[in-house]
Amino acid sequence: MPTETIRLPARLHALAAMAALLERLDNQPRSASAEQYRGVVRQMQELLTEAEGEDSLAALLAIAPATAELYENLHYSQAGLCRSPLEDALNAEFAAVAAITAARKRPH
């Protein structure tokens, strides 16, 4: 997580601490086993669900990319890639369409 300081209510401190841990795990992939990583993600899911509607949640997600990605994935069925910049999402979609089209044109 960046060193930017944000003020969070006490009820979000556990979420912020877990977000910092998730950022470290994402930046150092071999620092935890797959089961440990899944355990952190499960805890984060619960904490993010509890934080729904909190005004400060957006500020936390803005400085914690791994947590923001998890949050987005949790809400994908309702909101799609709601936290991803639109241009990046469109470019990814165009690239996927081009790759699929090219693959279909290749002889089998």
GROMACS .gro file of C-alpha atoms in nm:
model
  108
    1MET     CA    1   0.000   0.000   0.000
    2PRO     CA    2   0.123   0.351  -0.066
    3THR     CA    3   0.233   0.558   0.230
    4GLU     CA    4  -0.056   0.802   0.181
    5THR     CA    5  -0.240   0.868   0.506
    6ILE     CA    6  -0.616   0.840   0.519
    7ARG     CA    7  -0.841   0.867   0.819
    8LEU     CA    8  -1.061   0.565   0.874
    9PRO     CA    9  -1.320   0.507   1.142
   10ALA     CA   10  -1.221   0.248   1.402
   11ARG     CA   11  -1.469  -0.001   1.257
   12LEU     CA   12  -1.256  -0.017   0.938
   13HIS     CA   13  -0.919  -0.064   1.108
   14ALA     CA   14  -0.932  -0.444   1.079
   15LEU     CA   15  -1.015  -0.412   0.710
   16ALA     CA   16  -0.725  -0.170   0.659
   17ALA     CA   17  -0.483  -0.406   0.836
   18MET     CA   18  -0.599  -0.699   0.625
   19ALA     CA   19  -0.575  -0.484   0.311
   20ALA     CA   20  -0.211  -0.410   0.394
   21LEU     CA   21  -0.148  -0.782   0.441
   22LEU     CA   22  -0.317  -0.864   0.110
   23GLU     CA   23  -0.104  -0.602  -0.067
   24ARG     CA   24   0.212  -0.759   0.079
   25LEU     CA   25   0.102  -1.107  -0.027
   26ASP     CA   26   0.026  -0.987  -0.379
   27ASN     CA   27   0.365  -0.814  -0.403
   28GLN     CA   28   0.553  -1.116  -0.264
   29PRO     CA   29   0.371  -1.417  -0.417
   30ARG     CA   30   0.581  -1.686  -0.251
   31SER     CA   31   0.546  -1.542   0.099
   32ALA     CA   32   0.236  -1.747   0.183
   33SER     CA   33   0.091  -2.082   0.088
   34ALA     CA   34  -0.217  -2.101  -0.134
   35GLU     CA   35  -0.426  -2.196   0.170
   36GLN     CA   36  -0.296  -1.901   0.371
   37TYR     CA   37  -0.374  -1.666   0.080
   38ARG     CA   38  -0.726  -1.810   0.048
   39GLY     CA   39  -0.775  -1.760   0.422
   40VAL     CA   40  -0.679  -1.393   0.395
   41VAL     CA   41  -0.917  -1.352   0.099
   42ARG     CA   42  -1.202  -1.518   0.292
   43GLN     CA   43  -1.147  -1.280   0.585
   44MET     CA   44  -1.130  -0.986   0.345
   45GLN     CA   45  -1.460  -1.092   0.188
   46GLU     CA   46  -1.629  -1.085   0.527
   47LEU     CA   47  -1.475  -0.749   0.621
   48LEU     CA   48  -1.567  -0.596   0.285
   49THR     CA   49  -1.925  -0.715   0.324
   50GLU     CA   50  -1.940  -0.557   0.670
   51ALA     CA   51  -1.796  -0.231   0.529
   52GLU     CA   52  -2.062  -0.192   0.259
   53GLY     CA   53  -2.198   0.161   0.261
   54GLU     CA   54  -1.907   0.307   0.459
   55ASP     CA   55  -1.804   0.647   0.323
   56SER     CA   56  -1.436   0.574   0.388
   57LEU     CA   57  -1.436   0.246   0.198
   58ALA     CA   58  -1.372   0.420  -0.137
   59ALA     CA   59  -1.063   0.594   0.004
   60LEU     CA   60  -0.924   0.263   0.128
   61LEU     CA   61  -0.993   0.092  -0.205
   62ALA     CA   62  -0.820   0.377  -0.388
   63ILE     CA   63  -0.488   0.306  -0.214
   64ALA     CA   64  -0.513  -0.075  -0.193
   65PRO     CA   65  -0.528  -0.217  -0.547
   66ALA     CA   66  -0.547  -0.584  -0.446
   67THR     CA   67  -0.836  -0.509  -0.210
   68ALA     CA   68  -1.008  -0.299  -0.478
   69GLU     CA   69  -0.975  -0.587  -0.723
   70LEU     CA   70  -1.123  -0.829  -0.469
   71TYR     CA   71  -1.407  -0.585  -0.399
   72GLU     CA   72  -1.475  -0.554  -0.771
   73ASN     CA   73  -1.474  -0.932  -0.815
   74LEU     CA   74  -1.722  -0.970  -0.528
   75HIS     CA   75  -1.960  -0.731  -0.704
   76TYR     CA   76  -1.893  -0.835  -1.063
   77SER     CA   77  -2.235  -0.994  -1.119
   78GLN     CA   78  -2.411  -0.671  -1.022
   79ALA     CA   79  -2.168  -0.405  -1.145
   80GLY     CA   80  -1.912  -0.558  -1.380
   81LEU     CA   81  -1.570  -0.398  -1.366
   82CYS     CA   82  -1.704  -0.101  -1.171
   83ARG     CA   83  -1.369   0.014  -1.033
   84SER     CA   84  -1.160  -0.033  -1.347
   85PRO     CA   85  -1.097   0.266  -1.569
   86LEU     CA   86  -1.336   0.247  -1.864
   87GLU     CA   87  -1.063   0.293  -2.126
   88ASP     CA   88  -0.858   0.005  -1.984
   89ALA     CA   89  -1.167  -0.219  -1.973
   90LEU     CA   90  -1.259  -0.132  -2.332
   91ASN     CA   91  -0.904  -0.191  -2.456
   92ALA     CA   92  -0.899  -0.529  -2.283
   93GLU     CA   93  -1.230  -0.620  -2.444
   94PHE     CA   94  -1.109  -0.512  -2.790
   95ALA     CA   95  -0.790  -0.712  -2.746
   96ALA     CA   96  -0.989  -1.020  -2.640
   97VAL     CA   97  -1.221  -0.990  -2.943
   98ALA     CA   98  -0.921  -0.953  -3.175
   99ALA     CA   99  -0.751  -1.259  -3.022
  100ILE     CA  100  -1.068  -1.469  -3.051
  101THR     CA  101  -1.119  -1.359  -3.412
  102ALA     CA  102  -0.758  -1.443  -3.499
  103ALA     CA  103  -0.785  -1.783  -3.329
  104ARG     CA  104  -1.103  -1.866  -3.524
  105LYS     CA  105  -0.928  -1.786  -3.855
  106ARG     CA  106  -0.639  -2.025  -3.788
  107PRO     CA  107  -0.665  -2.362  -3.960
  108HIS     CA  108  -0.725  -2.653  -3.726
   0.00000   0.00000   0.00000
